[in-house]
Every structure is written in structure tokens, then in C-alpha cells.
């Protein structure tokens, strides 16, 4: 399951707590800063591409084609985050990070790229916009955190924008997978039928339905988890403001 801010609140909270004990070394920090700056810039390029394409066309339909290449490049570039966790320079769960990253890479390549008929669907733009705003905020948050100079506005945005972006992204993802189903079934995409020498079968159409169903139990759990994280991170500031 992929979502604009899935688990990011938990990750950021655990990272901030870990850094107080032991942060990455100098070289690792320099590398992570460079990586996050590049990723921030990449998603900004996607955002600008969307705006320019919209202004040029005067319509939001089919805007995916204007940012297809940078979207694939920078979303795939997030695979390095799994490596960061695996080697220990980022104190986050390898399993959780891998799940988050791979779910988006799956939707990018195994659904949107593979089923070209859905690329003109408005639902694609829905999750692309949600991802873009989320990633600009997320990578900016990491960059400034590593530099020990995190503006409150970015911190607030990271723990607030998901309230809208998460459901928006999930809706776009589900609608895109749903739109792909008839094309996948008709073409037999990525499916393996019997008989074959491996005596193994796989129905990609059924697999996509299973993926959609998995959103039902996962979405509320993750969404309300992030709401609790927001209260932990921002709650004391808001309470202080009310007293003032």
C-alpha cells in the first residue's frame, strides 16, 4: 500500500529521538544532506513541470505525460532509502521503509507504466500531486533536520499536510489500480497460466484486487497513527499558544 505520508511521522519521530543519542557520522551526514537536497530539487522539478504543463494546456487532463520521466527517476531513486536503513546511517526500520518505498515503485512501474491506458486517467494526477507535495516537504524536513536548523513551518507542514494528502493519494492510487484491472485481465499482463514446466500459476489481475483490499485495514491504522504522532510532535506547541 502506498500513501503520501505513510509512516513518515513515526519515522521522523524515531529519527529525531535517535539523533539525540547518536547521529550519523560526518561523511554520512554530508551524503544524506546531498541526497535529500537532490531529491527535494527533483520533486520541485516535477511540481514546476505540472504547473507549466497546466498553464500551457489550460487543462489538468493528461498532465502525467509532462512529468513521466522525472517522476519515474526520482521515485525509483527512493530505493536508496532502503539501503540507508540497511547500512545503519538512517535509524529507521528496513522493513517499514522497504514497504513504503516499494509500494510506490510498484504503482509507478507495475501499474502506471505497464498499463499505458491508465496514464490519461485523472486519478493518476491525484496521487502524483499528493506524492509531489509530500515529498517536497519530507525531503526538506530531512535536509534541515540534518543541518540542525529545522524551520517550524516545515515541521508543521510535515505533520499537518498528510491530513489531506494521505486520503487524496490513497484515493488516486485505488482508482488508478481499479482503472487498470480490465486492461490487465484482457492482456493477461504479468500472469502465468498452467500448464507450464514449473507447475505454477499467477494471476496479476487477482493480485491487484488483493492489493486494493489490503488498503481497507491498513489505511485507518496508519492514518490515525499519524494523527497521534502529530499530537505528540505539535501538541505541546499548540497548547502553549493557547495559553499565551
mmCIF file of C-alpha atoms in Angstrom:
data_model
loop_
_atom_site.group_PDB
_atom_site.id
_atom_site.type_symbol
_atom_site.label_atom_id
_atom_site.label_comp_id
_atom_site.label_asym_id
_atom_site.label_seq_id
_atom_site.Cartn_x
_atom_site.Cartn_y
_atom_site.Cartn_z
ATOM 1 C CA UNK A 1 0.000 0.000 0.000
ATOM 2 C CA UNK A 2 1.352 3.364 -0.950
ATOM 3 C CA UNK A 3 0.447 6.711 0.511
ATOM 4 C CA UNK A 4 1.853 10.241 0.546
ATOM 5 C CA UNK A 5 2.889 10.168 4.162
ATOM 6 C CA UNK A 6 2.578 6.545 5.198
ATOM 7 C CA UNK A 7 4.524 6.001 8.386
ATOM 8 C CA UNK A 8 6.629 9.088 7.870
ATOM 9 C CA UNK A 9 5.538 10.632 11.137
ATOM 10 C CA UNK A 10 6.703 7.585 13.032
ATOM 11 C CA UNK A 11 9.975 7.504 11.137
ATOM 12 C CA UNK A 12 10.708 11.158 11.710
ATOM 13 C CA UNK A 13 9.832 10.908 15.396
ATOM 14 C CA UNK A 14 12.076 7.901 15.928
ATOM 15 C CA UNK A 15 14.861 9.540 13.939
ATOM 16 C CA UNK A 16 14.761 12.728 15.994
ATOM 17 C CA UNK A 17 14.839 10.720 19.196
ATOM 18 C CA UNK A 18 17.734 8.598 17.952
ATOM 19 C CA UNK A 19 19.777 11.572 16.818
ATOM 20 C CA UNK A 20 19.854 12.914 20.339
ATOM 21 C CA UNK A 21 21.682 9.741 21.342
ATOM 22 C CA UNK A 22 23.845 9.143 18.319
ATOM 23 C CA UNK A 23 23.612 10.695 14.889
ATOM 24 C CA UNK A 24 25.276 9.654 11.629
ATOM 25 C CA UNK A 25 28.967 10.405 11.157
ATOM 26 C CA UNK A 26 30.257 13.457 9.338
ATOM 27 C CA UNK A 27 30.616 11.754 5.956
ATOM 28 C CA UNK A 28 27.265 10.023 6.290
ATOM 29 C CA UNK A 29 25.597 13.306 7.241
ATOM 30 C CA UNK A 30 27.171 15.088 4.271
ATOM 31 C CA UNK A 31 25.984 12.325 1.938
ATOM 32 C CA UNK A 32 22.462 12.368 3.386
ATOM 33 C CA UNK A 33 22.253 16.149 3.052
ATOM 34 C CA UNK A 34 23.291 15.930 -0.602
ATOM 35 C CA UNK A 35 20.862 13.078 -1.242
ATOM 36 C CA UNK A 36 17.931 14.906 0.357
ATOM 37 C CA UNK A 37 18.742 18.179 -1.412
ATOM 38 C CA UNK A 38 18.804 16.361 -4.755
ATOM 39 C CA UNK A 39 15.516 14.615 -4.010
ATOM 40 C CA UNK A 40 13.907 17.872 -2.890
ATOM 41 C CA UNK A 41 15.063 19.543 -6.098
ATOM 42 C CA UNK A 42 13.809 16.588 -8.147
ATOM 43 C CA UNK A 43 10.306 16.762 -6.747
ATOM 44 C CA UNK A 44 10.341 20.535 -7.176
ATOM 45 C CA UNK A 45 11.128 19.930 -10.863
ATOM 46 C CA UNK A 46 8.076 17.659 -11.023
ATOM 47 C CA UNK A 47 5.923 20.306 -9.317
ATOM 48 C CA UNK A 48 7.097 23.022 -11.718
ATOM 49 C CA UNK A 49 6.541 20.662 -14.660
ATOM 50 C CA UNK A 50 2.959 20.073 -13.593
ATOM 51 C CA UNK A 51 2.260 23.793 -13.206
ATOM 52 C CA UNK A 52 3.877 24.700 -16.533
ATOM 53 C CA UNK A 53 2.008 21.945 -18.370
ATOM 54 C CA UNK A 54 -1.276 23.064 -16.828
ATOM 55 C CA UNK A 55 -0.691 26.696 -17.800
ATOM 56 C CA UNK A 56 0.296 25.700 -21.334
ATOM 57 C CA UNK A 57 -2.671 23.369 -21.885
ATOM 58 C CA UNK A 58 -5.249 25.167 -19.810
ATOM 59 C CA UNK A 59 -6.405 21.774 -18.553
ATOM 60 C CA UNK A 60 -5.308 19.267 -15.911
ATOM 61 C CA UNK A 61 -6.163 16.269 -18.104
ATOM 62 C CA UNK A 62 -3.175 14.172 -19.189
ATOM 63 C CA UNK A 63 -0.582 16.127 -17.209
ATOM 64 C CA UNK A 64 1.135 12.857 -16.295
ATOM 65 C CA UNK A 65 2.930 12.802 -19.634
ATOM 66 C CA UNK A 66 4.662 16.100 -18.879
ATOM 67 C CA UNK A 67 6.401 14.715 -15.789
ATOM 68 C CA UNK A 68 6.555 10.987 -16.547
ATOM 69 C CA UNK A 69 10.350 10.714 -16.826
ATOM 70 C CA UNK A 70 11.357 12.728 -13.730
ATOM 71 C CA UNK A 71 8.615 11.014 -11.715
ATOM 72 C CA UNK A 72 9.967 7.580 -12.583
ATOM 73 C CA UNK A 73 13.558 8.655 -11.945
ATOM 74 C CA UNK A 74 13.103 10.283 -8.556
ATOM 75 C CA UNK A 75 10.533 7.822 -7.253
ATOM 76 C CA UNK A 76 12.875 4.977 -8.179
ATOM 77 C CA UNK A 77 15.719 6.933 -6.564
ATOM 78 C CA UNK A 78 13.917 6.485 -3.248
ATOM 79 C CA UNK A 79 15.113 2.855 -3.301
ATOM 80 C CA UNK A 80 18.361 4.194 -1.843
ATOM 81 C CA UNK A 81 16.452 4.907 1.360
ATOM 82 C CA UNK A 82 16.184 1.162 1.947
ATOM 83 C CA UNK A 83 19.961 0.919 1.632
ATOM 84 C CA UNK A 84 20.402 3.836 4.056
ATOM 85 C CA UNK A 85 18.438 1.905 6.669
ATOM 86 C CA UNK A 86 20.198 -1.379 5.903
ATOM 87 C CA UNK A 87 23.696 0.061 6.448
ATOM 88 C CA UNK A 88 22.580 1.981 9.525
ATOM 89 C CA UNK A 89 23.150 5.606 8.531
ATOM 90 C CA UNK A 90 19.424 6.225 8.987
ATOM 91 C CA UNK A 91 17.897 4.709 12.158
ATOM 92 C CA UNK A 92 14.623 3.589 10.589
ATOM 93 C CA UNK A 93 13.123 0.157 10.078
ATOM 94 C CA UNK A 94 14.354 -1.544 6.911
ATOM 95 C CA UNK A 95 11.077 -3.450 6.647
ATOM 96 C CA UNK A 96 8.855 -0.393 7.086
ATOM 97 C CA UNK A 97 10.940 1.773 4.749
ATOM 98 C CA UNK A 98 11.122 -1.022 2.183
ATOM 99 C CA UNK A 99 7.356 -1.454 2.312
ATOM 100 C CA UNK A 100 6.730 2.255 1.818
ATOM 101 C CA UNK A 101 9.229 2.715 -0.998
ATOM 102 C CA UNK A 102 8.459 -0.497 -2.871
ATOM 103 C CA UNK A 103 4.710 0.165 -2.804
ATOM 104 C CA UNK A 104 5.226 3.453 -4.634
ATOM 105 C CA UNK A 105 7.752 1.983 -7.039
ATOM 106 C CA UNK A 106 5.242 -0.803 -7.714
ATOM 107 C CA UNK A 107 2.483 1.675 -8.516
ATOM 108 C CA UNK A 108 4.850 3.723 -10.691
ATOM 109 C CA UNK A 109 6.219 0.867 -12.778
ATOM 110 C CA UNK A 110 3.966 -2.198 -12.407
ATOM 111 C CA UNK A 111 0.707 -0.278 -12.777
ATOM 112 C CA UNK A 112 1.018 3.187 -14.311
ATOM 113 C CA UNK A 113 3.966 2.442 -16.610
ATOM 114 C CA UNK A 114 2.858 -1.065 -17.542
ATOM 115 C CA UNK A 115 -0.780 -0.224 -18.253
ATOM 116 C CA UNK A 116 -0.462 2.726 -20.585
ATOM 117 C CA UNK A 117 -4.224 3.084 -20.912
ATOM 118 C CA UNK A 118 -4.481 4.435 -17.351
ATOM 119 C CA UNK A 119 -1.874 7.154 -17.808
ATOM 120 C CA UNK A 120 -4.514 9.587 -19.061
ATOM 121 C CA UNK A 121 -6.769 8.910 -16.074
ATOM 122 C CA UNK A 122 -7.345 11.869 -13.745
ATOM 123 C CA UNK A 123 -6.734 9.538 -10.791
ATOM 124 C CA UNK A 124 -3.045 9.370 -11.738
ATOM 125 C CA UNK A 125 -2.748 13.125 -11.362
ATOM 126 C CA UNK A 126 -4.441 12.810 -7.972
ATOM 127 C CA UNK A 127 -1.732 10.629 -6.462
ATOM 128 C CA UNK A 128 1.078 12.351 -8.361
ATOM 129 C CA UNK A 129 0.141 15.737 -6.861
ATOM 130 C CA UNK A 130 -0.198 14.178 -3.395
ATOM 131 C CA UNK A 131 3.203 12.490 -3.702
ATOM 132 C CA UNK A 132 4.858 15.618 -5.064
ATOM 133 C CA UNK A 133 3.754 17.943 -2.262
ATOM 134 C CA UNK A 134 4.509 15.293 0.363
ATOM 135 C CA UNK A 135 7.999 14.562 -0.931
ATOM 136 C CA UNK A 136 8.999 18.205 -1.226
ATOM 137 C CA UNK A 137 8.050 18.666 2.421
ATOM 138 C CA UNK A 138 9.552 15.345 3.560
ATOM 139 C CA UNK A 139 12.961 15.761 1.938
ATOM 140 C CA UNK A 140 13.129 19.409 3.037
ATOM 141 C CA UNK A 141 12.361 18.238 6.570
ATOM 142 C CA UNK A 142 15.205 15.707 6.462
ATOM 143 C CA UNK A 143 17.648 18.224 4.981
ATOM 144 C CA UNK A 144 17.059 20.904 7.592
ATOM 145 C CA UNK A 145 16.968 18.321 10.402
ATOM 146 C CA UNK A 146 20.391 17.031 9.371
ATOM 147 C CA UNK A 147 21.676 20.617 9.370
ATOM 148 C CA UNK A 148 20.138 21.143 12.838
ATOM 149 C CA UNK A 149 18.187 24.108 11.566
ATOM 150 C CA UNK A 150 14.585 22.990 11.087
ATOM 151 C CA UNK A 151 12.084 25.825 10.455
ATOM 152 C CA UNK A 152 8.853 25.354 12.368
ATOM 153 C CA UNK A 153 6.823 25.894 9.186
ATOM 154 C CA UNK A 154 8.350 22.799 7.548
ATOM 155 C CA UNK A 155 7.898 20.793 10.741
ATOM 156 C CA UNK A 156 4.267 21.893 10.942
ATOM 157 C CA UNK A 157 3.654 21.139 7.258
ATOM 158 C CA UNK A 158 5.144 17.652 7.595
ATOM 159 C CA UNK A 159 2.808 16.764 10.441
ATOM 160 C CA UNK A 160 -0.259 18.545 9.062
ATOM 161 C CA UNK A 161 -0.497 18.262 5.280
ATOM 162 C CA UNK A 162 -0.890 14.478 5.444
ATOM 163 C CA UNK A 163 -4.403 15.045 6.827
ATOM 164 C CA UNK A 164 -5.483 15.905 3.283
ATOM 165 C CA UNK A 165 -2.667 14.440 1.175
ATOM 166 C CA UNK A 166 -2.852 10.913 2.564
ATOM 167 C CA UNK A 167 -6.546 10.289 1.691
ATOM 168 C CA UNK A 168 -6.034 12.138 -1.591
ATOM 169 C CA UNK A 169 -3.100 9.918 -2.563
ATOM 170 C CA UNK A 170 -4.821 6.714 -1.477
ATOM 171 C CA UNK A 171 -7.908 7.595 -3.486
ATOM 172 C CA UNK A 172 -5.796 8.275 -6.575
ATOM 173 C CA UNK A 173 -3.885 5.029 -6.151
ATOM 174 C CA UNK A 174 -7.020 2.919 -5.694
ATOM 175 C CA UNK A 175 -8.818 4.495 -8.633
ATOM 176 C CA UNK A 176 -5.753 4.005 -10.845
ATOM 177 C CA UNK A 177 -5.420 0.329 -9.932
ATOM 178 C CA UNK A 178 -9.161 -0.120 -10.465
ATOM 179 C CA UNK A 179 -8.926 1.510 -13.907
ATOM 180 C CA UNK A 180 -6.074 -0.839 -14.819
ATOM 181 C CA UNK A 181 -7.966 -4.036 -13.948
ATOM 182 C CA UNK A 182 -9.864 -4.591 -17.235
ATOM 183 C CA UNK A 183 -6.740 -3.959 -19.325
ATOM 184 C CA UNK A 184 -4.653 -6.292 -17.167
ATOM 185 C CA UNK A 185 -7.284 -9.033 -17.423
ATOM 186 C CA UNK A 186 -7.693 -8.651 -21.173
ATOM 187 C CA UNK A 187 -3.958 -8.701 -21.906
ATOM 188 C CA UNK A 188 -3.072 -11.282 -19.253
ATOM 189 C CA UNK A 189 -0.358 -8.890 -18.109
ATOM 190 C CA UNK A 190 2.305 -10.472 -15.870
ATOM 191 C CA UNK A 191 0.098 -13.536 -15.427
ATOM 192 C CA UNK A 192 1.378 -17.111 -15.612
ATOM 193 C CA UNK A 193 -1.067 -19.818 -16.632
ATOM 194 C CA UNK A 194 -0.984 -23.578 -16.332
ATOM 195 C CA UNK A 195 0.225 -25.893 -17.656
ATOM 196 C CA UNK A 196 3.898 -24.956 -17.562
ATOM 197 C CA UNK A 197 7.116 -26.738 -16.597
ATOM 198 C CA UNK A 198 7.202 -25.046 -13.204
ATOM 199 C CA UNK A 199 3.639 -26.141 -12.365
ATOM 200 C CA UNK A 200 2.989 -22.632 -11.074
ATOM 201 C CA UNK A 201 0.324 -20.072 -11.888
ATOM 202 C CA UNK A 202 -0.067 -16.402 -11.081
ATOM 203 C CA UNK A 203 -2.966 -14.098 -11.873
ATOM 204 C CA UNK A 204 -1.852 -10.474 -11.810
ATOM 205 C CA UNK A 205 -5.459 -9.282 -12.080
ATOM 206 C CA UNK A 206 -6.354 -11.105 -8.858
ATOM 207 C CA UNK A 207 -3.174 -9.838 -7.213
ATOM 208 C CA UNK A 208 -4.153 -6.225 -7.940
ATOM 209 C CA UNK A 209 -7.572 -6.838 -6.401
ATOM 210 C CA UNK A 210 -5.838 -8.201 -3.309
ATOM 211 C CA UNK A 211 -3.661 -5.070 -3.184
ATOM 212 C CA UNK A 212 -6.771 -2.879 -3.289
ATOM 213 C CA UNK A 213 -8.437 -4.875 -0.500
ATOM 214 C CA UNK A 214 -5.316 -4.507 1.661
ATOM 215 C CA UNK A 215 -5.954 -0.756 1.806
ATOM 216 C CA UNK A 216 -9.095 -1.355 3.893
ATOM 217 C CA UNK A 217 -7.392 -2.464 7.137
ATOM 218 C CA UNK A 218 -4.145 -0.541 6.622
ATOM 219 C CA UNK A 219 -5.414 2.944 5.813
ATOM 220 C CA UNK A 220 -7.274 3.697 9.087
ATOM 221 C CA UNK A 221 -4.490 2.236 11.241
ATOM 222 C CA UNK A 222 -1.763 4.280 9.585
ATOM 223 C CA UNK A 223 -3.845 7.422 9.306
ATOM 224 C CA UNK A 224 -4.779 7.513 12.986
ATOM 225 C CA UNK A 225 -1.240 6.561 13.947
ATOM 226 C CA UNK A 226 -0.028 9.667 12.149
ATOM 227 C CA UNK A 227 -2.677 11.742 13.876
ATOM 228 C CA UNK A 228 -1.301 10.549 17.219
ATOM 229 C CA UNK A 229 2.228 11.384 16.100
ATOM 230 C CA UNK A 230 1.078 14.844 15.081
ATOM 231 C CA UNK A 231 -0.337 15.407 18.558
ATOM 232 C CA UNK A 232 2.940 14.289 20.154
ATOM 233 C CA UNK A 233 5.118 16.494 17.964
ATOM 234 C CA UNK A 234 2.940 19.594 17.624
ATOM 235 C CA UNK A 235 0.542 19.268 20.551
ATOM 236 C CA UNK A 236 2.731 20.958 23.159
ATOM 237 C CA UNK A 237 3.357 23.910 20.850
ATOM 238 C CA UNK A 238 -0.352 24.385 20.148
ATOM 239 C CA UNK A 239 -1.197 24.122 23.855
ATOM 240 C CA UNK A 240 1.437 26.718 24.672
ATOM 241 C CA UNK A 241 -0.006 29.042 22.037
ATOM 242 C CA UNK A 242 -3.485 28.728 23.567
ATOM 243 C CA UNK A 243 -2.123 29.689 26.992
ATOM 244 C CA UNK A 244 -0.458 32.735 25.530
#
